[in-house]
């Protein structure tokens, strides 16, 4: 687990204190942004369930969290399966006494240019990124409704809602679709006092992004005014804010976390 850069562990306890003892599920918590987000919640004193398909990655993540004294469990599940999601949410509710916060983060970003886009490539990305989001939310809802401050935070992206990148038309469509879903969901869920918001990360150094290669990473870093990719914890902090009681009057909104990548009007000098 990586801690806040340059800040002693104790000081973390003085921000977003409402997160303490909350029961949190992070889909796609076994790697990358989800793993970083799980670490931030754990540091803030939450009880955290990391959800993913890989037993080995899940066990390693939970072990790291527990080593720092946090309450953490791994639940194996595929977001594409409603049955898996129902089972995991019930397990977490039983283990932690409820579910307060769902971070719907699991996602995939395989590349396919338009001319070679197969129906199965399109379906795979939609099944994980959009249907998986829906299945996790549907499964969490009965539990979130019982929470005094139910929260859903989606991991969308700048790609789709704000920008485009060759090979990611299907991916961008799902990430923009998440926001369309969110705005109606926010209205529907308000009567249960549940908020739903989205973070839009720019380029963040994760296991998934490292597979895109060094050339991609260098090109992206050069395109970001802050001249570096984001860290997984920097996304986690934005997620934790939207999940906090301090953010209780914010719903249906987006928070871009991209080091300024979407701002320049011309090539950065
Ligand atoms: P990553 O390093 O590849 O990790 C993806 C995570 O999703 C893993 O924990 C994986 O767990 C899980 N996952 C994938 N398919 C799943 C499924 N069917 N069921 C359950 N879990 C599944 O990716 P990342 O870069 O952290 O991306 C995480 C999210 O952030 C995605 O939604 C992505 O679109 C978004 N995002 C990333 C960036 C970036 O620059 N990294 C930028 C914008 C948005 P298992 O392998 O254990 O199943």
PDB file of C-alpha atoms and ligand atoms in Angstrom:
ATOM      1  CA  UNK A   1       0.000   0.000   0.000  1.00  0.00           C
ATOM      2  CA  UNK A   2       1.310   3.470  -0.876  1.00  0.00           C
ATOM      3  CA  UNK A   3       0.669   6.311   1.515  1.00  0.00           C
ATOM      4  CA  UNK A   4       0.078   9.990   0.827  1.00  0.00           C
ATOM      5  CA  UNK A   5       3.239  11.404  -0.673  1.00  0.00           C
ATOM      6  CA  UNK A   6       5.154  13.520   1.812  1.00  0.00           C
ATOM      7  CA  UNK A   7       2.552  13.254   4.544  1.00  0.00           C
ATOM      8  CA  UNK A   8       2.907  11.219   7.721  1.00  0.00           C
ATOM      9  CA  UNK A   9       0.289   8.495   8.158  1.00  0.00           C
ATOM     10  CA  UNK A  10      -1.220  10.150  11.283  1.00  0.00           C
ATOM     11  CA  UNK A  11      -2.174  13.349   9.455  1.00  0.00           C
ATOM     12  CA  UNK A  12      -4.420  11.390   7.088  1.00  0.00           C
ATOM     13  CA  UNK A  13      -6.808  10.720   9.969  1.00  0.00           C
ATOM     14  CA  UNK A  14      -7.679  14.419  10.158  1.00  0.00           C
ATOM     15  CA  UNK A  15      -9.269  14.660   6.710  1.00  0.00           C
ATOM     16  CA  UNK A  16     -12.626  13.219   5.619  1.00  0.00           C
ATOM     17  CA  UNK A  17     -13.225  11.807   9.077  1.00  0.00           C
ATOM     18  CA  UNK A  18     -16.745  10.710   8.077  1.00  0.00           C
ATOM     19  CA  UNK A  19     -15.225   7.799   6.134  1.00  0.00           C
ATOM     20  CA  UNK A  20     -14.070   6.098   9.364  1.00  0.00           C
ATOM     21  CA  UNK A  21     -15.830   2.774   9.973  1.00  0.00           C
ATOM     22  CA  UNK A  22     -17.790   2.994   6.718  1.00  0.00           C
ATOM     23  CA  UNK A  23     -18.258  -0.245   4.805  1.00  0.00           C
ATOM     24  CA  UNK A  24     -16.816   0.138   1.307  1.00  0.00           C
ATOM     25  CA  UNK A  25     -16.792  -2.098  -1.769  1.00  0.00           C
ATOM     26  CA  UNK A  26     -14.369  -1.343  -4.585  1.00  0.00           C
ATOM     27  CA  UNK A  27     -15.027  -3.276  -7.788  1.00  0.00           C
ATOM     28  CA  UNK A  28     -11.771  -3.831  -9.654  1.00  0.00           C
ATOM     29  CA  UNK A  29     -10.012  -3.306  -6.317  1.00  0.00           C
ATOM     30  CA  UNK A  30      -7.346  -5.914  -6.994  1.00  0.00           C
ATOM     31  CA  UNK A  31      -5.208  -3.686  -9.227  1.00  0.00           C
ATOM     32  CA  UNK A  32      -4.578  -0.144 -10.394  1.00  0.00           C
ATOM     33  CA  UNK A  33      -6.966   2.685  -9.531  1.00  0.00           C
ATOM     34  CA  UNK A  34      -9.244   0.376  -7.539  1.00  0.00           C
ATOM     35  CA  UNK A  35      -6.352  -0.883  -5.454  1.00  0.00           C
ATOM     36  CA  UNK A  36      -5.181   2.679  -4.800  1.00  0.00           C
ATOM     37  CA  UNK A  37      -8.719   3.709  -3.903  1.00  0.00           C
ATOM     38  CA  UNK A  38      -9.061   0.779  -1.499  1.00  0.00           C
ATOM     39  CA  UNK A  39      -5.797   1.898   0.138  1.00  0.00           C
ATOM     40  CA  UNK A  40      -7.058   5.460   0.601  1.00  0.00           C
ATOM     41  CA  UNK A  41     -10.327   4.264   2.174  1.00  0.00           C
ATOM     42  CA  UNK A  42      -8.407   1.901   4.443  1.00  0.00           C
ATOM     43  CA  UNK A  43      -6.151   4.746   5.568  1.00  0.00           C
ATOM     44  CA  UNK A  44      -9.243   6.780   6.385  1.00  0.00           C
ATOM     45  CA  UNK A  45     -10.406   3.997   8.699  1.00  0.00           C
ATOM     46  CA  UNK A  46     -13.022   2.325   6.497  1.00  0.00           C
ATOM     47  CA  UNK A  47     -13.644  -1.425   6.277  1.00  0.00           C
ATOM     48  CA  UNK A  48     -12.884  -2.357   2.708  1.00  0.00           C
ATOM     49  CA  UNK A  49     -13.875  -5.169   0.367  1.00  0.00           C
ATOM     50  CA  UNK A  50     -11.828  -5.451  -2.803  1.00  0.00           C
ATOM     51  CA  UNK A  51     -13.702  -7.230  -5.573  1.00  0.00           C
ATOM     52  CA  UNK A  52     -12.174  -8.772  -8.669  1.00  0.00           C
ATOM     53  CA  UNK A  53     -11.643 -12.034 -10.521  1.00  0.00           C
ATOM     54  CA  UNK A  54      -8.010 -12.702  -9.618  1.00  0.00           C
ATOM     55  CA  UNK A  55      -7.602 -14.588  -6.337  1.00  0.00           C
ATOM     56  CA  UNK A  56      -3.842 -13.955  -6.287  1.00  0.00           C
ATOM     57  CA  UNK A  57      -4.116 -10.186  -6.814  1.00  0.00           C
ATOM     58  CA  UNK A  58      -7.009  -9.959  -4.358  1.00  0.00           C
ATOM     59  CA  UNK A  59      -5.125 -11.839  -1.660  1.00  0.00           C
ATOM     60  CA  UNK A  60      -2.007  -9.702  -2.145  1.00  0.00           C
ATOM     61  CA  UNK A  61      -4.001  -6.458  -1.969  1.00  0.00           C
ATOM     62  CA  UNK A  62      -5.854  -7.488   1.182  1.00  0.00           C
ATOM     63  CA  UNK A  63      -2.660  -8.683   2.836  1.00  0.00           C
ATOM     64  CA  UNK A  64      -1.019  -5.292   2.206  1.00  0.00           C
ATOM     65  CA  UNK A  65      -4.028  -3.473   3.663  1.00  0.00           C
ATOM     66  CA  UNK A  66      -4.152  -5.711   6.735  1.00  0.00           C
ATOM     67  CA  UNK A  67      -0.411  -5.309   7.300  1.00  0.00           C
ATOM     68  CA  UNK A  68      -1.159  -1.644   8.001  1.00  0.00           C
ATOM     69  CA  UNK A  69      -3.868  -2.552  10.503  1.00  0.00           C
ATOM     70  CA  UNK A  70      -6.889  -2.110   8.244  1.00  0.00           C
ATOM     71  CA  UNK A  71      -9.995  -4.286   8.078  1.00  0.00           C
ATOM     72  CA  UNK A  72     -10.078  -5.676   4.545  1.00  0.00           C
ATOM     73  CA  UNK A  73     -11.509  -8.670   2.713  1.00  0.00           C
ATOM     74  CA  UNK A  74     -11.286  -9.945  -0.850  1.00  0.00           C
ATOM     75  CA  UNK A  75     -14.428 -11.172  -2.592  1.00  0.00           C
ATOM     76  CA  UNK A  76     -14.047 -12.992  -5.882  1.00  0.00           C
ATOM     77  CA  UNK A  77     -16.584 -11.898  -8.449  1.00  0.00           C
ATOM     78  CA  UNK A  78     -17.102 -10.988 -12.090  1.00  0.00           C
ATOM     79  CA  UNK A  79     -19.034  -7.737 -12.555  1.00  0.00           C
ATOM     80  CA  UNK A  80     -20.565  -9.204 -15.724  1.00  0.00           C
ATOM     81  CA  UNK A  81     -22.479 -11.711 -13.560  1.00  0.00           C
ATOM     82  CA  UNK A  82     -25.452 -10.392 -11.598  1.00  0.00           C
ATOM     83  CA  UNK A  83     -25.371 -13.520  -9.400  1.00  0.00           C
ATOM     84  CA  UNK A  84     -21.741 -12.842  -8.411  1.00  0.00           C
ATOM     85  CA  UNK A  85     -22.568  -9.265  -7.515  1.00  0.00           C
ATOM     86  CA  UNK A  86     -25.609 -10.244  -5.417  1.00  0.00           C
ATOM     87  CA  UNK A  87     -23.521 -12.805  -3.555  1.00  0.00           C
ATOM     88  CA  UNK A  88     -20.613 -10.435  -2.879  1.00  0.00           C
ATOM     89  CA  UNK A  89     -22.833  -7.609  -1.637  1.00  0.00           C
ATOM     90  CA  UNK A  90     -24.664 -10.000   0.716  1.00  0.00           C
ATOM     91  CA  UNK A  91     -21.338 -11.335   2.028  1.00  0.00           C
ATOM     92  CA  UNK A  92     -19.997  -7.842   2.677  1.00  0.00           C
ATOM     93  CA  UNK A  93     -23.237  -6.703   4.319  1.00  0.00           C
ATOM     94  CA  UNK A  94     -23.093  -9.711   6.649  1.00  0.00           C
ATOM     95  CA  UNK A  95     -19.371  -9.369   7.373  1.00  0.00           C
ATOM     96  CA  UNK A  96     -19.285  -5.571   7.882  1.00  0.00           C
ATOM     97  CA  UNK A  97     -22.864  -5.032   9.098  1.00  0.00           C
ATOM     98  CA  UNK A  98     -23.980  -3.211   5.949  1.00  0.00           C
ATOM     99  CA  UNK A  99     -22.737  -1.453   2.832  1.00  0.00           C
ATOM    100  CA  UNK A 100     -22.303   2.345   2.812  1.00  0.00           C
ATOM    101  CA  UNK A 101     -20.156   3.046  -0.232  1.00  0.00           C
ATOM    102  CA  UNK A 102     -19.879   1.369  -3.636  1.00  0.00           C
ATOM    103  CA  UNK A 103     -17.006   2.334  -5.901  1.00  0.00           C
ATOM    104  CA  UNK A 104     -17.992   1.013  -9.340  1.00  0.00           C
ATOM    105  CA  UNK A 105     -14.522   1.023 -10.799  1.00  0.00           C
ATOM    106  CA  UNK A 106     -13.921  -2.270 -12.646  1.00  0.00           C
ATOM    107  CA  UNK A 107     -13.213  -1.632 -16.291  1.00  0.00           C
ATOM    108  CA  UNK A 108     -11.277  -2.800 -19.327  1.00  0.00           C
ATOM    109  CA  UNK A 109      -9.716  -0.833 -22.178  1.00  0.00           C
ATOM    110  CA  UNK A 110      -8.608  -3.121 -25.034  1.00  0.00           C
ATOM    111  CA  UNK A 111      -7.773  -1.267 -28.228  1.00  0.00           C
ATOM    112  CA  UNK A 112      -9.613  -1.789 -31.540  1.00  0.00           C
ATOM    113  CA  UNK A 113      -9.692   0.671 -34.430  1.00  0.00           C
ATOM    114  CA  UNK A 114     -13.085   1.208 -36.067  1.00  0.00           C
ATOM    115  CA  UNK A 115     -12.402  -0.786 -39.249  1.00  0.00           C
ATOM    116  CA  UNK A 116     -11.393  -3.852 -37.269  1.00  0.00           C
ATOM    117  CA  UNK A 117     -13.933  -3.493 -34.446  1.00  0.00           C
ATOM    118  CA  UNK A 118     -15.643  -6.853 -34.026  1.00  0.00           C
ATOM    119  CA  UNK A 119     -19.028  -7.336 -32.454  1.00  0.00           C
ATOM    120  CA  UNK A 120     -17.439  -9.375 -29.667  1.00  0.00           C
ATOM    121  CA  UNK A 121     -14.841  -6.659 -28.927  1.00  0.00           C
ATOM    122  CA  UNK A 122     -17.674  -4.120 -28.672  1.00  0.00           C
ATOM    123  CA  UNK A 123     -19.801  -6.444 -26.512  1.00  0.00           C
ATOM    124  CA  UNK A 124     -16.924  -7.303 -24.133  1.00  0.00           C
ATOM    125  CA  UNK A 125     -16.202  -3.668 -23.341  1.00  0.00           C
ATOM    126  CA  UNK A 126     -19.873  -2.829 -22.890  1.00  0.00           C
ATOM    127  CA  UNK A 127     -20.486  -5.933 -20.756  1.00  0.00           C
ATOM    128  CA  UNK A 128     -17.721  -5.065 -18.279  1.00  0.00           C
ATOM    129  CA  UNK A 129     -17.787  -1.280 -18.236  1.00  0.00           C
ATOM    130  CA  UNK A 130     -21.509  -0.547 -18.477  1.00  0.00           C
ATOM    131  CA  UNK A 131     -23.488  -3.690 -17.674  1.00  0.00           C
ATOM    132  CA  UNK A 132     -20.978  -4.559 -14.928  1.00  0.00           C
ATOM    133  CA  UNK A 133     -21.498  -1.108 -13.415  1.00  0.00           C
ATOM    134  CA  UNK A 134     -25.276  -1.627 -13.474  1.00  0.00           C
ATOM    135  CA  UNK A 135     -25.065  -5.127 -11.957  1.00  0.00           C
ATOM    136  CA  UNK A 136     -22.861  -3.940  -9.091  1.00  0.00           C
ATOM    137  CA  UNK A 137     -25.173  -1.004  -8.379  1.00  0.00           C
ATOM    138  CA  UNK A 138     -28.334  -3.145  -8.530  1.00  0.00           C
ATOM    139  CA  UNK A 139     -26.802  -5.648  -6.115  1.00  0.00           C
ATOM    140  CA  UNK A 140     -25.604  -2.947  -3.705  1.00  0.00           C
ATOM    141  CA  UNK A 141     -28.849  -0.946  -3.705  1.00  0.00           C
ATOM    142  CA  UNK A 142     -30.850  -2.901  -1.090  1.00  0.00           C
ATOM    143  CA  UNK A 143     -27.902  -2.469   1.288  1.00  0.00           C
ATOM    144  CA  UNK A 144     -27.118   1.165   0.396  1.00  0.00           C
ATOM    145  CA  UNK A 145     -30.755   2.061   1.074  1.00  0.00           C
ATOM    146  CA  UNK A 146     -30.258   0.989   4.701  1.00  0.00           C
ATOM    147  CA  UNK A 147     -27.193   3.238   5.106  1.00  0.00           C
ATOM    148  CA  UNK A 148     -27.545   6.691   6.651  1.00  0.00           C
ATOM    149  CA  UNK A 149     -25.320   8.089   3.893  1.00  0.00           C
ATOM    150  CA  UNK A 150     -25.299   5.732   0.905  1.00  0.00           C
ATOM    151  CA  UNK A 151     -22.778   6.648  -1.767  1.00  0.00           C
ATOM    152  CA  UNK A 152     -21.939   5.426  -5.266  1.00  0.00           C
ATOM    153  CA  UNK A 153     -18.831   6.673  -7.037  1.00  0.00           C
ATOM    154  CA  UNK A 154     -18.223   5.664 -10.653  1.00  0.00           C
ATOM    155  CA  UNK A 155     -14.822   5.564 -12.333  1.00  0.00           C
ATOM    156  CA  UNK A 156     -15.517   7.050 -15.752  1.00  0.00           C
ATOM    157  CA  UNK A 157     -12.680   8.641 -17.767  1.00  0.00           C
ATOM    158  CA  UNK A 158     -11.773  11.765 -19.713  1.00  0.00           C
ATOM    159  CA  UNK A 159     -11.786   9.433 -22.756  1.00  0.00           C
ATOM    160  CA  UNK A 160     -15.305   9.498 -24.143  1.00  0.00           C
ATOM    161  CA  UNK A 161     -16.932  12.241 -22.071  1.00  0.00           C
ATOM    162  CA  UNK A 162     -14.262  14.844 -22.974  1.00  0.00           C
ATOM    163  CA  UNK A 163     -11.600  13.454 -25.310  1.00  0.00           C
ATOM    164  CA  UNK A 164     -10.966  10.770 -27.919  1.00  0.00           C
ATOM    165  CA  UNK A 165      -8.082   8.404 -28.601  1.00  0.00           C
ATOM    166  CA  UNK A 166      -7.643   6.070 -31.607  1.00  0.00           C
ATOM    167  CA  UNK A 167      -8.717   2.518 -30.770  1.00  0.00           C
ATOM    168  CA  UNK A 168     -11.017   3.453 -27.935  1.00  0.00           C
ATOM    169  CA  UNK A 169     -14.312   4.345 -29.608  1.00  0.00           C
ATOM    170  CA  UNK A 170     -16.088   1.474 -27.825  1.00  0.00           C
ATOM    171  CA  UNK A 171     -14.358   2.292 -24.544  1.00  0.00           C
ATOM    172  CA  UNK A 172     -15.153   6.002 -24.872  1.00  0.00           C
ATOM    173  CA  UNK A 173     -18.796   5.166 -25.569  1.00  0.00           C
ATOM    174  CA  UNK A 174     -19.016   3.189 -22.314  1.00  0.00           C
ATOM    175  CA  UNK A 175     -17.322   5.896 -20.267  1.00  0.00           C
ATOM    176  CA  UNK A 176     -19.667   8.563 -21.670  1.00  0.00           C
ATOM    177  CA  UNK A 177     -22.571   6.137 -21.199  1.00  0.00           C
ATOM    178  CA  UNK A 178     -21.746   5.868 -17.506  1.00  0.00           C
ATOM    179  CA  UNK A 179     -22.402   9.591 -17.160  1.00  0.00           C
ATOM    180  CA  UNK A 180     -25.735   9.413 -18.981  1.00  0.00           C
ATOM    181  CA  UNK A 181     -26.726   6.589 -16.643  1.00  0.00           C
ATOM    182  CA  UNK A 182     -25.510   8.550 -13.612  1.00  0.00           C
ATOM    183  CA  UNK A 183     -27.638  11.624 -14.212  1.00  0.00           C
ATOM    184  CA  UNK A 184     -30.918   9.717 -14.220  1.00  0.00           C
ATOM    185  CA  UNK A 185     -29.747   7.406 -11.425  1.00  0.00           C
ATOM    186  CA  UNK A 186     -28.969  10.485  -9.287  1.00  0.00           C
ATOM    187  CA  UNK A 187     -32.568  11.638  -9.620  1.00  0.00           C
ATOM    188  CA  UNK A 188     -33.970   8.158  -8.905  1.00  0.00           C
ATOM    189  CA  UNK A 189     -31.702   7.494  -5.921  1.00  0.00           C
ATOM    190  CA  UNK A 190     -32.177  10.870  -4.214  1.00  0.00           C
ATOM    191  CA  UNK A 191     -35.327   9.631  -2.479  1.00  0.00           C
ATOM    192  CA  UNK A 192     -33.178   7.045  -0.695  1.00  0.00           C
ATOM    193  CA  UNK A 193     -30.630   9.752   0.280  1.00  0.00           C
ATOM    194  CA  UNK A 194     -28.067   7.965  -1.914  1.00  0.00           C
ATOM    195  CA  UNK A 195     -25.733  10.100  -4.001  1.00  0.00           C
ATOM    196  CA  UNK A 196     -24.000   8.992  -7.183  1.00  0.00           C
ATOM    197  CA  UNK A 197     -21.083  10.849  -8.740  1.00  0.00           C
ATOM    198  CA  UNK A 198     -18.202  10.097 -11.087  1.00  0.00           C
ATOM    199  CA  UNK A 199     -14.487  10.710 -11.210  1.00  0.00           C
ATOM    200  CA  UNK A 200     -12.996  11.228 -14.677  1.00  0.00           C
ATOM    201  CA  UNK A 201      -9.342  10.234 -14.453  1.00  0.00           C
ATOM    202  CA  UNK A 202      -6.869  11.328 -17.051  1.00  0.00           C
ATOM    203  CA  UNK A 203      -3.844   9.092 -17.562  1.00  0.00           C
ATOM    204  CA  UNK A 204      -2.922   7.216 -14.408  1.00  0.00           C
ATOM    205  CA  UNK A 205      -0.027   4.804 -14.042  1.00  0.00           C
ATOM    206  CA  UNK A 206      -1.674   1.417 -13.398  1.00  0.00           C
ATOM    207  CA  UNK A 207      -1.034  -2.202 -14.327  1.00  0.00           C
ATOM    208  CA  UNK A 208      -3.482  -1.780 -17.217  1.00  0.00           C
ATOM    209  CA  UNK A 209      -1.782   1.359 -18.546  1.00  0.00           C
ATOM    210  CA  UNK A 210       1.723  -0.089 -18.165  1.00  0.00           C
ATOM    211  CA  UNK A 211       0.656  -2.761 -20.700  1.00  0.00           C
ATOM    212  CA  UNK A 212       0.142   0.039 -23.269  1.00  0.00           C
ATOM    213  CA  UNK A 213       3.915   0.532 -23.351  1.00  0.00           C
ATOM    214  CA  UNK A 214       6.520   3.152 -22.582  1.00  0.00           C
ATOM    215  CA  UNK A 215       5.917   5.154 -25.779  1.00  0.00           C
ATOM    216  CA  UNK A 216       2.254   5.657 -24.855  1.00  0.00           C
ATOM    217  CA  UNK A 217       3.174   6.686 -21.299  1.00  0.00           C
ATOM    218  CA  UNK A 218       5.791   9.197 -22.498  1.00  0.00           C
ATOM    219  CA  UNK A 219       3.419  10.699 -25.084  1.00  0.00           C
ATOM    220  CA  UNK A 220       0.732  11.128 -22.443  1.00  0.00           C
ATOM    221  CA  UNK A 221       3.107  12.632 -19.855  1.00  0.00           C
ATOM    222  CA  UNK A 222       4.197  15.197 -22.454  1.00  0.00           C
ATOM    223  CA  UNK A 223       0.545  16.113 -23.112  1.00  0.00           C
ATOM    224  CA  UNK A 224      -0.212  16.768 -19.446  1.00  0.00           C
ATOM    225  CA  UNK A 225       0.553  20.282 -18.138  1.00  0.00           C
ATOM    226  CA  UNK A 226       1.814  18.766 -14.847  1.00  0.00           C
ATOM    227  CA  UNK A 227       4.156  16.630 -17.016  1.00  0.00           C
ATOM    228  CA  UNK A 228       3.437  13.316 -15.338  1.00  0.00           C
ATOM    229  CA  UNK A 229       0.779  10.659 -15.132  1.00  0.00           C
ATOM    230  CA  UNK A 230      -1.443  10.584 -12.067  1.00  0.00           C
ATOM    231  CA  UNK A 231      -1.043   8.141  -9.217  1.00  0.00           C
ATOM    232  CA  UNK A 232      -3.743   5.693  -8.198  1.00  0.00           C
ATOM    233  CA  UNK A 233      -3.946   7.358  -4.778  1.00  0.00           C
ATOM    234  CA  UNK A 234      -4.662  10.736  -6.395  1.00  0.00           C
ATOM    235  CA  UNK A 235      -7.774   9.221  -7.962  1.00  0.00           C
ATOM    236  CA  UNK A 236      -8.588   7.478  -4.672  1.00  0.00           C
ATOM    237  CA  UNK A 237      -8.639  10.779  -2.792  1.00  0.00           C
ATOM    238  CA  UNK A 238     -11.133  12.253  -5.258  1.00  0.00           C
ATOM    239  CA  UNK A 239     -13.296   9.140  -4.887  1.00  0.00           C
ATOM    240  CA  UNK A 240     -13.093   9.341  -1.089  1.00  0.00           C
ATOM    241  CA  UNK A 241     -14.196  12.983  -1.156  1.00  0.00           C
ATOM    242  CA  UNK A 242     -17.276  12.183  -3.257  1.00  0.00           C
ATOM    243  CA  UNK A 243     -18.026   9.244  -0.931  1.00  0.00           C
ATOM    244  CA  UNK A 244     -17.731  11.323   2.238  1.00  0.00           C
ATOM    245  CA  UNK A 245     -20.523  12.867   4.268  1.00  0.00           C
ATOM    246  CA  UNK A 246     -18.796  16.193   3.575  1.00  0.00           C
ATOM    247  CA  UNK A 247     -19.908  15.764  -0.069  1.00  0.00           C
ATOM    248  CA  UNK A 248     -23.496  14.978   0.934  1.00  0.00           C
ATOM    249  CA  UNK A 249     -25.103  17.714  -1.220  1.00  0.00           C
ATOM    250  CA  UNK A 250     -23.248  16.712  -4.412  1.00  0.00           C
ATOM    251  CA  UNK A 251     -24.981  14.242  -6.708  1.00  0.00           C
ATOM    252  CA  UNK A 252     -24.975  13.507 -10.433  1.00  0.00           C
ATOM    253  CA  UNK A 253     -21.692  15.397 -10.876  1.00  0.00           C
ATOM    254  CA  UNK A 254     -18.280  14.733 -12.382  1.00  0.00           C
ATOM    255  CA  UNK A 255     -14.808  15.453 -11.057  1.00  0.00           C
ATOM    256  CA  UNK A 256     -11.978  15.541 -13.604  1.00  0.00           C
ATOM    257  CA  UNK A 257      -8.624  14.393 -12.164  1.00  0.00           C
ATOM    258  CA  UNK A 258      -6.188  14.724 -15.048  1.00  0.00           C
ATOM    259  CA  UNK A 259      -3.262  17.019 -14.217  1.00  0.00           C
ATOM    260  CA  UNK A 260      -4.765  19.543 -16.625  1.00  0.00           C
ATOM    261  CA  UNK A 261      -4.632  17.227 -19.654  1.00  0.00           C
ATOM    262  CA  UNK A 262      -7.968  18.423 -21.058  1.00  0.00           C
ATOM    263  CA  UNK A 263      -7.155  22.149 -20.744  1.00  0.00           C
ATOM    264  CA  UNK A 264      -4.540  23.257 -23.320  1.00  0.00           C
ATOM    265  CA  UNK A 265      -5.794  25.111 -26.406  1.00  0.00           C
ATOM    266  CA  UNK A 266      -2.592  24.314 -28.269  1.00  0.00           C
ATOM    267  CA  UNK A 267       0.373  21.950 -28.075  1.00  0.00           C
ATOM    268  CA  UNK A 268       2.069  22.375 -24.702  1.00  0.00           C
ATOM    269  CA  UNK A 269       5.503  24.062 -24.791  1.00  0.00           C
TER     270      UNK A 269
HETATM  271  P1  LIG B   1      -6.293  -2.166 -14.395  1.00  0.00           P
HETATM  272  O1  LIG B   1      -5.015  -1.803 -13.767  1.00  0.00           O
HETATM  273  O2  LIG B   1      -6.315  -3.001 -15.621  1.00  0.00           O
HETATM  274  O3  LIG B   1      -7.262  -2.839 -13.295  1.00  0.00           O
HETATM  275  C1  LIG B   1      -8.566  -3.198 -13.678  1.00  0.00           C
HETATM  276  C2  LIG B   1      -9.299  -3.741 -12.486  1.00  0.00           C
HETATM  277  O4  LIG B   1     -10.633  -4.119 -12.916  1.00  0.00           O
HETATM  278  C3  LIG B   1      -8.656  -4.978 -11.931  1.00  0.00           C
HETATM  279  O5  LIG B   1      -8.750  -4.940 -10.513  1.00  0.00           O
HETATM  280  C4  LIG B   1      -9.501  -6.113 -12.477  1.00  0.00           C
HETATM  281  O6  LIG B   1      -9.523  -7.166 -11.548  1.00  0.00           O
HETATM  282  C5  LIG B   1     -10.860  -5.467 -12.545  1.00  0.00           C
HETATM  283  N1  LIG B   1     -11.769  -6.093 -13.510  1.00  0.00           N
HETATM  284  C6  LIG B   1     -11.697  -6.105 -14.868  1.00  0.00           C
HETATM  285  N2  LIG B   1     -12.703  -6.808 -15.397  1.00  0.00           N
HETATM  286  C7  LIG B   1     -13.437  -7.268 -14.340  1.00  0.00           C
HETATM  287  C8  LIG B   1     -14.596  -8.061 -14.235  1.00  0.00           C
HETATM  288  N3  LIG B   1     -15.227  -8.553 -15.315  1.00  0.00           N
HETATM  289  N4  LIG B   1     -15.084  -8.324 -12.999  1.00  0.00           N
HETATM  290  C9  LIG B   1     -14.457  -7.860 -11.890  1.00  0.00           C
HETATM  291  N5  LIG B   1     -13.363  -7.096 -11.936  1.00  0.00           N
HETATM  292  C10 LIG B   1     -12.842  -6.817 -13.144  1.00  0.00           C
HETATM  293  O7  LIG B   1      -7.127  -0.848 -14.763  1.00  0.00           O
HETATM  294  P2  LIG B   1      -7.057   0.651 -14.211  1.00  0.00           P
HETATM  295  O8  LIG B   1      -6.175   1.417 -15.109  1.00  0.00           O
HETATM  296  O9  LIG B   1      -6.830   0.652 -12.755  1.00  0.00           O
HETATM  297  O10 LIG B   1      -8.556   1.099 -14.526  1.00  0.00           O
HETATM  298  C11 LIG B   1      -9.566   1.038 -13.530  1.00  0.00           C
HETATM  299  C12 LIG B   1     -10.743   1.874 -13.976  1.00  0.00           C
HETATM  300  O11 LIG B   1     -10.299   3.208 -14.197  1.00  0.00           O
HETATM  301  C13 LIG B   1     -11.361   1.410 -15.286  1.00  0.00           C
HETATM  302  O12 LIG B   1     -12.769   1.569 -15.211  1.00  0.00           O
HETATM  303  C14 LIG B   1     -10.780   2.367 -16.316  1.00  0.00           C
HETATM  304  O13 LIG B   1     -11.627   2.549 -17.406  1.00  0.00           O
HETATM  305  C15 LIG B   1     -10.679   3.633 -15.484  1.00  0.00           C
HETATM  306  N6  LIG B   1      -9.690   4.599 -15.999  1.00  0.00           N
HETATM  307  C16 LIG B   1      -8.365   4.314 -15.995  1.00  0.00           C
HETATM  308  C17 LIG B   1      -7.465   5.276 -16.434  1.00  0.00           C
HETATM  309  C18 LIG B   1      -5.985   5.059 -16.405  1.00  0.00           C
HETATM  310  O14 LIG B   1      -5.243   5.892 -16.943  1.00  0.00           O
HETATM  311  N7  LIG B   1      -5.490   4.014 -15.777  1.00  0.00           N
HETATM  312  C19 LIG B   1      -7.928   6.496 -16.935  1.00  0.00           C
HETATM  313  C20 LIG B   1      -9.293   6.733 -16.944  1.00  0.00           C
HETATM  314  C21 LIG B   1     -10.178   5.781 -16.448  1.00  0.00           C
HETATM  315  P3  LIG B   1      -9.276  -8.716 -11.901  1.00  0.00           P
HETATM  316  O15 LIG B   1      -8.204  -8.766 -12.954  1.00  0.00           O
HETATM  317  O16 LIG B   1      -8.897  -9.292 -10.580  1.00  0.00           O
HETATM  318  O17 LIG B   1     -10.611  -9.189 -12.374  1.00  0.00           O
END
